[in-house]
Coordinates of C-alpha atoms and ligand atoms in Angstrom, one line a residue:
X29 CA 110.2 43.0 110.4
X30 CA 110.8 39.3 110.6
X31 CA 109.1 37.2 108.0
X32 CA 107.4 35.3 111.2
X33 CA 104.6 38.2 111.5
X34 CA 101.7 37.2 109.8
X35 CA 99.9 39.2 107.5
X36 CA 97.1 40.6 109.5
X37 CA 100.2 41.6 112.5
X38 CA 102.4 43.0 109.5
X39 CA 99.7 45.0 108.1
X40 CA 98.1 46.0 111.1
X41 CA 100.3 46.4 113.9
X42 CA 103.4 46.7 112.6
X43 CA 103.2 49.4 109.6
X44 CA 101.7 52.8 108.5
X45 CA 103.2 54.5 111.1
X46 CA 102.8 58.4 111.1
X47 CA 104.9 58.8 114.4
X48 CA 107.0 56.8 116.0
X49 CA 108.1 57.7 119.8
X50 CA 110.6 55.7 121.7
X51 CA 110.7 55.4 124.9
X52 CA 106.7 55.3 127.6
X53 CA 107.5 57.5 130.2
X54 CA 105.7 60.0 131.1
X55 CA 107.1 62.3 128.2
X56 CA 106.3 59.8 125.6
X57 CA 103.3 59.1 126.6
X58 CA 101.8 62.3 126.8
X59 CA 103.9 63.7 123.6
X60 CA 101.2 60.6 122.0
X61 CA 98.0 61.9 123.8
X62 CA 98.7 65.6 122.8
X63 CA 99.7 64.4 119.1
X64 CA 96.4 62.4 119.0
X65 CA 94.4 64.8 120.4
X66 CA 95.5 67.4 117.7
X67 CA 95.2 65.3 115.0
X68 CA 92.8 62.0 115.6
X69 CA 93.8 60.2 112.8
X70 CA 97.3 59.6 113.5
X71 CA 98.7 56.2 114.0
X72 CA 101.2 56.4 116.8
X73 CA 102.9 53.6 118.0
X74 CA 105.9 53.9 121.1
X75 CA 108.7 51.5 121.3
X76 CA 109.5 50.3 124.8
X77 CA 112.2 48.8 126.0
X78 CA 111.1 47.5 129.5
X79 CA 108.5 44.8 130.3
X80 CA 107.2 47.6 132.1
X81 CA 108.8 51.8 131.4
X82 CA 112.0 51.4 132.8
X83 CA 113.3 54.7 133.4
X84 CA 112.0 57.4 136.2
X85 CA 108.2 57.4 135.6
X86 CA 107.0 54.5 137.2
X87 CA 109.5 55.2 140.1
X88 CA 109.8 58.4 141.4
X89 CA 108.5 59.8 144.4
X90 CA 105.0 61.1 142.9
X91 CA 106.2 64.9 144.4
X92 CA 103.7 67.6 142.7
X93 CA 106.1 70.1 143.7
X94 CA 108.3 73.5 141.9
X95 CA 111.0 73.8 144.0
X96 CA 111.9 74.4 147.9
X97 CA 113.5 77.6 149.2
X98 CA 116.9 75.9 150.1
X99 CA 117.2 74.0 146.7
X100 CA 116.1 77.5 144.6
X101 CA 118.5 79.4 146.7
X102 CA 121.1 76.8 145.3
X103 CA 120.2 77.2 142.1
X104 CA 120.5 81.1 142.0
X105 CA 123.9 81.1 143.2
X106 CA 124.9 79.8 139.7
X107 CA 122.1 80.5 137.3
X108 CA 120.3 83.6 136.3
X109 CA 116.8 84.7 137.9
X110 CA 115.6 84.3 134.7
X111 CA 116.8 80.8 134.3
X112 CA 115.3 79.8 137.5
X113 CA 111.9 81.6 137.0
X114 CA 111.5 79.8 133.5
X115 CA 112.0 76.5 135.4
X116 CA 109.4 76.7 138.1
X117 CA 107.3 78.1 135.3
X118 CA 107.2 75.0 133.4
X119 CA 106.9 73.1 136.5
X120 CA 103.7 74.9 137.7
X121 CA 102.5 74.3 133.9
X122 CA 103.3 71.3 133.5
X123 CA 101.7 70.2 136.9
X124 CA 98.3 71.3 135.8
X125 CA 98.8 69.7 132.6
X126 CA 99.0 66.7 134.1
X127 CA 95.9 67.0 136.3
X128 CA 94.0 68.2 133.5
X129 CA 94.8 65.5 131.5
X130 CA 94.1 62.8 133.5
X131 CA 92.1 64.4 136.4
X132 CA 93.1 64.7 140.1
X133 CA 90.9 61.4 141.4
X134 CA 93.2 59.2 138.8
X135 CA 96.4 60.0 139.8
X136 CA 95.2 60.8 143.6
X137 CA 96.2 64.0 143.9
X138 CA 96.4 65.3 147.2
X139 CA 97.1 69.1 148.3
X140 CA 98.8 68.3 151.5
X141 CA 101.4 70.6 151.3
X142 CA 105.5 70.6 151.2
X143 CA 107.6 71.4 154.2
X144 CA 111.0 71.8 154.0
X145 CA 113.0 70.7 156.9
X146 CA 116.1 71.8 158.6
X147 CA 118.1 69.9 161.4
X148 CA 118.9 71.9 164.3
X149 CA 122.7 71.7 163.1
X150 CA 121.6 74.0 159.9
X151 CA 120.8 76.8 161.5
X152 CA 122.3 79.3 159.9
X153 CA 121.3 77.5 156.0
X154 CA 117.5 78.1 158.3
X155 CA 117.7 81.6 158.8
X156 CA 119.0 82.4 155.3
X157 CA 116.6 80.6 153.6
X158 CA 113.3 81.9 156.5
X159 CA 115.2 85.7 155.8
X160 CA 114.0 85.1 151.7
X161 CA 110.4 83.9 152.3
X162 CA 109.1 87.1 151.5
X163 CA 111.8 87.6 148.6
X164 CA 110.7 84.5 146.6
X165 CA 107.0 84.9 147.4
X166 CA 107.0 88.2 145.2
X167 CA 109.3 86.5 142.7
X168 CA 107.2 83.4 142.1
X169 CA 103.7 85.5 142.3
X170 CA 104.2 85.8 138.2
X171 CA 104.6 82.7 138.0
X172 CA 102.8 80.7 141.0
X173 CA 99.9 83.5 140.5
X174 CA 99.4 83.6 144.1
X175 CA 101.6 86.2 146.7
X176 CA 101.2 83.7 149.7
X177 CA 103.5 80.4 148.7
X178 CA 106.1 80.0 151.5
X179 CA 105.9 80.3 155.1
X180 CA 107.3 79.4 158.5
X181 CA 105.6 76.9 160.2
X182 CA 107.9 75.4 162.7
X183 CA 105.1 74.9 165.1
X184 CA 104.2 71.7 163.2
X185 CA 107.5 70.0 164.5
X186 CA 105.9 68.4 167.5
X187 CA 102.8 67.5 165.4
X188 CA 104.6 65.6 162.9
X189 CA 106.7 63.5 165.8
X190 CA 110.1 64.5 163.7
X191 CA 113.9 64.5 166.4
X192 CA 116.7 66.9 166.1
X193 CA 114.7 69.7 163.5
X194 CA 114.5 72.9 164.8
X195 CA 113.0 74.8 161.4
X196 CA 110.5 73.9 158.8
X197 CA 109.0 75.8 156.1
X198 CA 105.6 75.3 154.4
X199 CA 105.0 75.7 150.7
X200 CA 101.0 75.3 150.9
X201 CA 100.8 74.8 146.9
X202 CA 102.7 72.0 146.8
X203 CA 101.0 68.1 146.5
X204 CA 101.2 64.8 145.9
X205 CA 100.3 62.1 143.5
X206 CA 99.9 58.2 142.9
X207 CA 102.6 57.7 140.9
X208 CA 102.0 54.6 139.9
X209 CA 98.0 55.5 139.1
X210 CA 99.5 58.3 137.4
X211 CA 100.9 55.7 134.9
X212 CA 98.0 53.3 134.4
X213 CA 96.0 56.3 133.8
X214 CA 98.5 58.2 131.1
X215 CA 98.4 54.4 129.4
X216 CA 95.1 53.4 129.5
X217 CA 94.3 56.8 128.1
X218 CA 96.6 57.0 125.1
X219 CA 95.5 53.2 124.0
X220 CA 91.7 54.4 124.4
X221 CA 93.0 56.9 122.0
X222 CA 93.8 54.1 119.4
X223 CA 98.2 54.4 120.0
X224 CA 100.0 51.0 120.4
X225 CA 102.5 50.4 123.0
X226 CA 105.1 47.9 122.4
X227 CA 107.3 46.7 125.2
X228 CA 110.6 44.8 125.7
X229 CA 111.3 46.5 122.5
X230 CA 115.1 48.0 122.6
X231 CA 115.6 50.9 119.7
X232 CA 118.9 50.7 118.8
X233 CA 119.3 53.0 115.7
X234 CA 117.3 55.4 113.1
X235 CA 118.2 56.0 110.1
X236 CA 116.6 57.7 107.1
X237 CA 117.0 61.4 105.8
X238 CA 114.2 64.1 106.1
X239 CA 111.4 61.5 104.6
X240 CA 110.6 58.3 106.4
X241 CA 112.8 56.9 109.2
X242 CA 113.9 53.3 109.6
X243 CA 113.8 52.4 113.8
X244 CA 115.8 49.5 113.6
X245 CA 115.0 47.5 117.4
X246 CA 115.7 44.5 118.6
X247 CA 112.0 43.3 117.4
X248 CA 112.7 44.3 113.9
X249 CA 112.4 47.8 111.9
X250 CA 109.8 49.8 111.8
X251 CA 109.2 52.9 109.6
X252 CA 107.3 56.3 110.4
X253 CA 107.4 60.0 108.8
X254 CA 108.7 61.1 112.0
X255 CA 110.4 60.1 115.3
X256 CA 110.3 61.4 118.9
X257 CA 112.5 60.1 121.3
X258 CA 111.4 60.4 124.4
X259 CA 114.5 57.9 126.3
X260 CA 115.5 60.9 128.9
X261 CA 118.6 59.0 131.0
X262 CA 119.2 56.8 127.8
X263 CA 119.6 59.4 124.7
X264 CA 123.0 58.9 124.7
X265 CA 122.5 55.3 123.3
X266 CA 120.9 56.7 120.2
X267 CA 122.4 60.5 120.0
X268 CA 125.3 60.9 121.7
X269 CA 126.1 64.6 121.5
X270 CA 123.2 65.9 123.8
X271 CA 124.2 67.0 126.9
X272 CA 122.2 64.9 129.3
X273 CA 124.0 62.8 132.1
X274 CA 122.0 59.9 134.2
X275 CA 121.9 60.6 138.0
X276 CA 120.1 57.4 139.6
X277 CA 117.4 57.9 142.8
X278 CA 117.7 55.6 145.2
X279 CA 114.1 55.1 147.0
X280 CA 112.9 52.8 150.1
X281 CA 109.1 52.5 151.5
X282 CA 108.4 51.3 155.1
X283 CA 105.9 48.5 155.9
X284 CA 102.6 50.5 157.4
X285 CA 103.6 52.4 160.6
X286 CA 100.8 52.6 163.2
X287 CA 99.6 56.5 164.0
X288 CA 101.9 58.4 161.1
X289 CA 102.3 62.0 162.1
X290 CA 103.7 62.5 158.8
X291 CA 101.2 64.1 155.9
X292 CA 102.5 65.7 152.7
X293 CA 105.8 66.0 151.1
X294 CA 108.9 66.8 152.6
X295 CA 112.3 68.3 151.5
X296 CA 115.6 68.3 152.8
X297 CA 118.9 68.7 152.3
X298 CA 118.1 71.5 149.2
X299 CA 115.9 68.5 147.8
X300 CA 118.7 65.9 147.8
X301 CA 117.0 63.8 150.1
X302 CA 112.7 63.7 150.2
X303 CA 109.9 62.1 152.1
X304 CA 106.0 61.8 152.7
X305 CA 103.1 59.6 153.4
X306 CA 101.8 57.1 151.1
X307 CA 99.2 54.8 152.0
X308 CA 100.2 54.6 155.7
X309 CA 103.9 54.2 154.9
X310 CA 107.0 56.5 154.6
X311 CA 108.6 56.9 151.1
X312 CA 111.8 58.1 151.3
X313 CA 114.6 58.6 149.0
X314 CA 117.7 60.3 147.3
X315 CA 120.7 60.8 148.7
X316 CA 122.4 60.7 145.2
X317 CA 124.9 63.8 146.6
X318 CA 126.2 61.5 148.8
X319 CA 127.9 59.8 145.9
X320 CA 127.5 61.5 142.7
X321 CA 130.3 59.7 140.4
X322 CA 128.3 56.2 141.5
X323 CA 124.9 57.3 141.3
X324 CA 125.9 59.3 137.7
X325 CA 124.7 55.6 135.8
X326 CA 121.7 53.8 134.0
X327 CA 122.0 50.9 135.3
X328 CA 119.4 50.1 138.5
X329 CA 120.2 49.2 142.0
X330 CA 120.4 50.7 145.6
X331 CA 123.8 50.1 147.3
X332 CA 124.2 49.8 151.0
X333 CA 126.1 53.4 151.9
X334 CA 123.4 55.5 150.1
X335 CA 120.2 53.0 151.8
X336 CA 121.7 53.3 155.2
X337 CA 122.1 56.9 155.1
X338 CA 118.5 57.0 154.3
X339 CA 117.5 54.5 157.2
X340 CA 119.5 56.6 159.5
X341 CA 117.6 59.6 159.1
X342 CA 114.6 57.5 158.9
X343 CA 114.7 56.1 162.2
X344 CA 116.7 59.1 164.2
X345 CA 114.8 61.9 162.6
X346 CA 111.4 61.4 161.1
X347 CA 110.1 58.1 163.0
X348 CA 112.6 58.5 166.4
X349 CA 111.3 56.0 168.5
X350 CA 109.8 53.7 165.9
X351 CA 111.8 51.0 163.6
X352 CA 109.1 49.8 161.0
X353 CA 110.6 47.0 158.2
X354 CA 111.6 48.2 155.0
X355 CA 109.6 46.4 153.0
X356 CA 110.3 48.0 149.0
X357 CA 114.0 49.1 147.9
X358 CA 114.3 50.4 144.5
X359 CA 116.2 52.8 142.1
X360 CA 115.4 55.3 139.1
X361 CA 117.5 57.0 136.4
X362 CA 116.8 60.6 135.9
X363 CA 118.3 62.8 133.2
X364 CA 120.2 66.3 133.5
X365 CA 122.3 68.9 132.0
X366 CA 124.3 71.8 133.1
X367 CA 121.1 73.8 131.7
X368 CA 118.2 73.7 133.9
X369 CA 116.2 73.8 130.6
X370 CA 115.0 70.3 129.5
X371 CA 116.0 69.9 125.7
X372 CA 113.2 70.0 123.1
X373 CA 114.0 69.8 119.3
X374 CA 114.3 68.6 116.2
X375 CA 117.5 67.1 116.3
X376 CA 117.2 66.4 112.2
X377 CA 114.5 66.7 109.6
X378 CA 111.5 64.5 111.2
X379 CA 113.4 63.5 114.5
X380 CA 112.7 65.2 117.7
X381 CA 113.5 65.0 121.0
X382 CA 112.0 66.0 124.4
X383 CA 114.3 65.2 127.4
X384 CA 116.3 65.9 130.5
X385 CA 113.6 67.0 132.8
X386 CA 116.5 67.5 135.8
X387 CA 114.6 65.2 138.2
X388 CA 111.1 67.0 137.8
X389 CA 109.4 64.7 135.3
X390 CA 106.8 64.5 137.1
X391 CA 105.7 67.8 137.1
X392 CA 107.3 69.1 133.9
X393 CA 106.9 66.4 131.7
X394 CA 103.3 67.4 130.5
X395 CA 104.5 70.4 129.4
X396 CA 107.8 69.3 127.4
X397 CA 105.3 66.9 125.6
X398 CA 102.8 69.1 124.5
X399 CA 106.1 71.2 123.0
X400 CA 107.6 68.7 121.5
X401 CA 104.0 67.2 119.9
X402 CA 103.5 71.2 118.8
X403 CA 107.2 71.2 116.7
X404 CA 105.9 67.9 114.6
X405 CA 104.2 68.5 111.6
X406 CA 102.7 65.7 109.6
Ligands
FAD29 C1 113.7 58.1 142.5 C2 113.1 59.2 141.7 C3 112.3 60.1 142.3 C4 111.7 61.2 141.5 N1 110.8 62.0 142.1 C5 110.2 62.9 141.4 C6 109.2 63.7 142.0 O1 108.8 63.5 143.1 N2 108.6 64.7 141.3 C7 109.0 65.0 140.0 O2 108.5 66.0 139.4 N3 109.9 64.2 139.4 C8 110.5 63.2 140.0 N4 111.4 62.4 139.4 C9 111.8 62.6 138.1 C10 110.7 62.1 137.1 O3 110.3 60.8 137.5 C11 111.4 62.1 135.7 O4 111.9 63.4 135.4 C12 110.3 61.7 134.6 O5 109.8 60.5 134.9 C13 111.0 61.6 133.3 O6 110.1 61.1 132.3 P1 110.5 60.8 130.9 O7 109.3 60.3 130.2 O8 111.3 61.9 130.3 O9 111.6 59.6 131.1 P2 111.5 58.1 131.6 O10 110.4 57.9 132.5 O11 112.9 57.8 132.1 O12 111.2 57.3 130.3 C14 112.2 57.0 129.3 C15 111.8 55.6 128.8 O13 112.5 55.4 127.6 C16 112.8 54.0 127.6 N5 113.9 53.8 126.7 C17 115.2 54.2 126.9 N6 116.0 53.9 125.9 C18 115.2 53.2 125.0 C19 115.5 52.5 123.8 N7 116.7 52.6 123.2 N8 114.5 51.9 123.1 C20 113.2 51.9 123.7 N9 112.9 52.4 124.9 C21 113.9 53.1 125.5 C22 113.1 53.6 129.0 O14 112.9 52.3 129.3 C23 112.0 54.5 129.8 O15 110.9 53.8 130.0 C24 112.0 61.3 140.2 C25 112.9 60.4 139.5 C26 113.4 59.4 140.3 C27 114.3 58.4 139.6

């Protein structure tokens, strides 16, 4: 640490570290609360690089969701059923991790529903995936608990005010949450819980064998018994043999539209592209398979071809009629793998590692956390 600290910051902020987690997503957060909650007396502090987190948690689409019939039938045509079972498993889990953690009024979660939406030229993609709604109902019951998840509910077309989509199918389970609420509440609740967040501080290397680390960061070094690194998109900076490759989501939000028809979450495109209601508005985002080489980066921004694509089906499709301002633009960097399993290890003696949540952070990163807290032993 620089000699500038005084001895109270030195002494009291900055040392005695037990843990040491980098990175205040969602992951990192929670990997704190679970740690602290199994052993009180830890100190835990978690190394931010943003002014605020800047990877995926404080910008994704707040989805509460395990998976529509069109995106699961993708993934089956090259993974195992097992494979794909495990993962909407530790969705489900980690979704009620996260309400029980924080409770449903915090993060404003709202069972509204999912619908997945087809356009009347994907008919036959329609049919396939309405012909398995009874297939995947018994093969999620293990899992979901429940026989009755998926259904057709086209009749809701002319409800929801929605042009040129001829099927859509419910998943009643699914919700939605605050995402941003979400956040406040995950932080407010770990520094309650005595752990210290520091932002705008960069990690750029650990060293040390199997007793303590050294985090060397752009603030200075630090030293704990043991490390989690909780950087998802950005683990490559700091271990560059992990197989996890940034894919960048591209959001927009309307201004308030008078009379939305829209309530709950929608999918479309096997979960490529996604919409629902927030606060009188339309979120809507993704479009990364539109341009996967350009969107495969860490660095932010929304670029023209994958925004207009989204404002075209905006305005023709799910608002026809009705051209409300964008009024918020604003990308994300999620982490995957050719695994749909998220990685959670010990990469060396006291250094661990919980990431690559494939774009479900949101409702598996509870779950990853609580593992990952679980493998560290002080
Ligand atoms: C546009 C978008 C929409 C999404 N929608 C949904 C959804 O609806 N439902 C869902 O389940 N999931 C969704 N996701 C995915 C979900 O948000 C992520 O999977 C989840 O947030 C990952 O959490 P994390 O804690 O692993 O990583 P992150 O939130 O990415 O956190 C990693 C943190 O590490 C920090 N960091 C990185 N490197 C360093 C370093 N060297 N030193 C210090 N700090 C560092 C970063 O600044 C970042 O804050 C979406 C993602 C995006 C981008």
């Amino acid at each position: 640490m620089s000699n500038l600290f005084s001895y109270w910051e030195q002494k009291s902020f900055l040392s005695g570290f037990d843990v040491i987690i980098i990175g205040s997503g969602i992951v990192g957060l929670s990997a704190a609360l679970y740690l602290k909650l199994k052993q009180p007396s830890l100190k835990i502090g978690i190394l931010e690089s943003g002014f605020l987190p800047a990877g995926a948690s404080t910008k994704n689409a707040g989805f509460a969701c395990f998976g529509s019939i069109s995106e699961l039938v993708n993934e089956l045509e090259s993974k195992p059923e097992s494979e794909v079972l495990e993962m909407i498993d530790m969705r489900w889990r980690g979704l009620e991790k996260l309400r029980n953690n924080l409770g449903d009024s915090a993060i404003c979660f709202e069972q509204n529903g999912g619908y997945e939406v087809f356009k009347e030229s994907e008919a036959d993609l329609a049919n396939h995936c309405i012909d398995k709604i009874s297939w995947f109902n018994t093969f999620l019951k293990p899992v979901i608990g429940k026989h009755d998840i998926y259904a057709v509910s086209s009749d809701k077309i002319a409800a929801f005010g929605m042009n040129g989509i001829s099927n859509i199918i419910k998943n009643k389970y699914e919700g939605q949450i605050d995402t941003g609420k979400m956040m406040i509440a995950l932080l407010s609740r770990v520094q309650g819980l005595g752990v210290t967040v520091f932002n705008n501080c960069q990690v750029q290397k650990i060293e040390g064998g199997s007793s303590d680390k050294i985090i060397i960061s752009n603030q200075g070094s630090f030293k704990a018994k043991s490390v989690i690194l909780a950087t998802n998109a950005f683990i490559k900076d700091l271990v560059p043999e992990l197989d996890v490759i940034p894919g960048r989501g591209q959001v927009l939000i309307t201004e308030p539209i008078k009379q939305l028809k829209i309530k709950g979450t929608f999918h479309y495109n096997r979960g490529y592209t996604y919409f629902r209601n927030i606060d009188g508005r339309i979120l809507l985002g993704g479009g990364r398979n539109l341009d996967f080489k350009g969107e495969e980066t860490t660095e932010p921004g929304v670029t023209s071809g994958i925004q207009n694509e989204l404002e075209k089906l905006l305005y023709e499709t799910i608002i026809p009629g009705q051209k409300p301002k964008i009024e918020y633009r604003w990308s994300g960097v999620m982490g995957f793998g050719k695994d749909l399993k998220p990685i959670v290890k010990e990469i060396s003696p006291g250094l661990f590692c919980a990431v690559r949540c494939n774009g479900m952070g949101v409702a598996m990163g509870s779950l990853l956390a609580e593992q990952v807290a679980d493998l560290v032993e002080i």
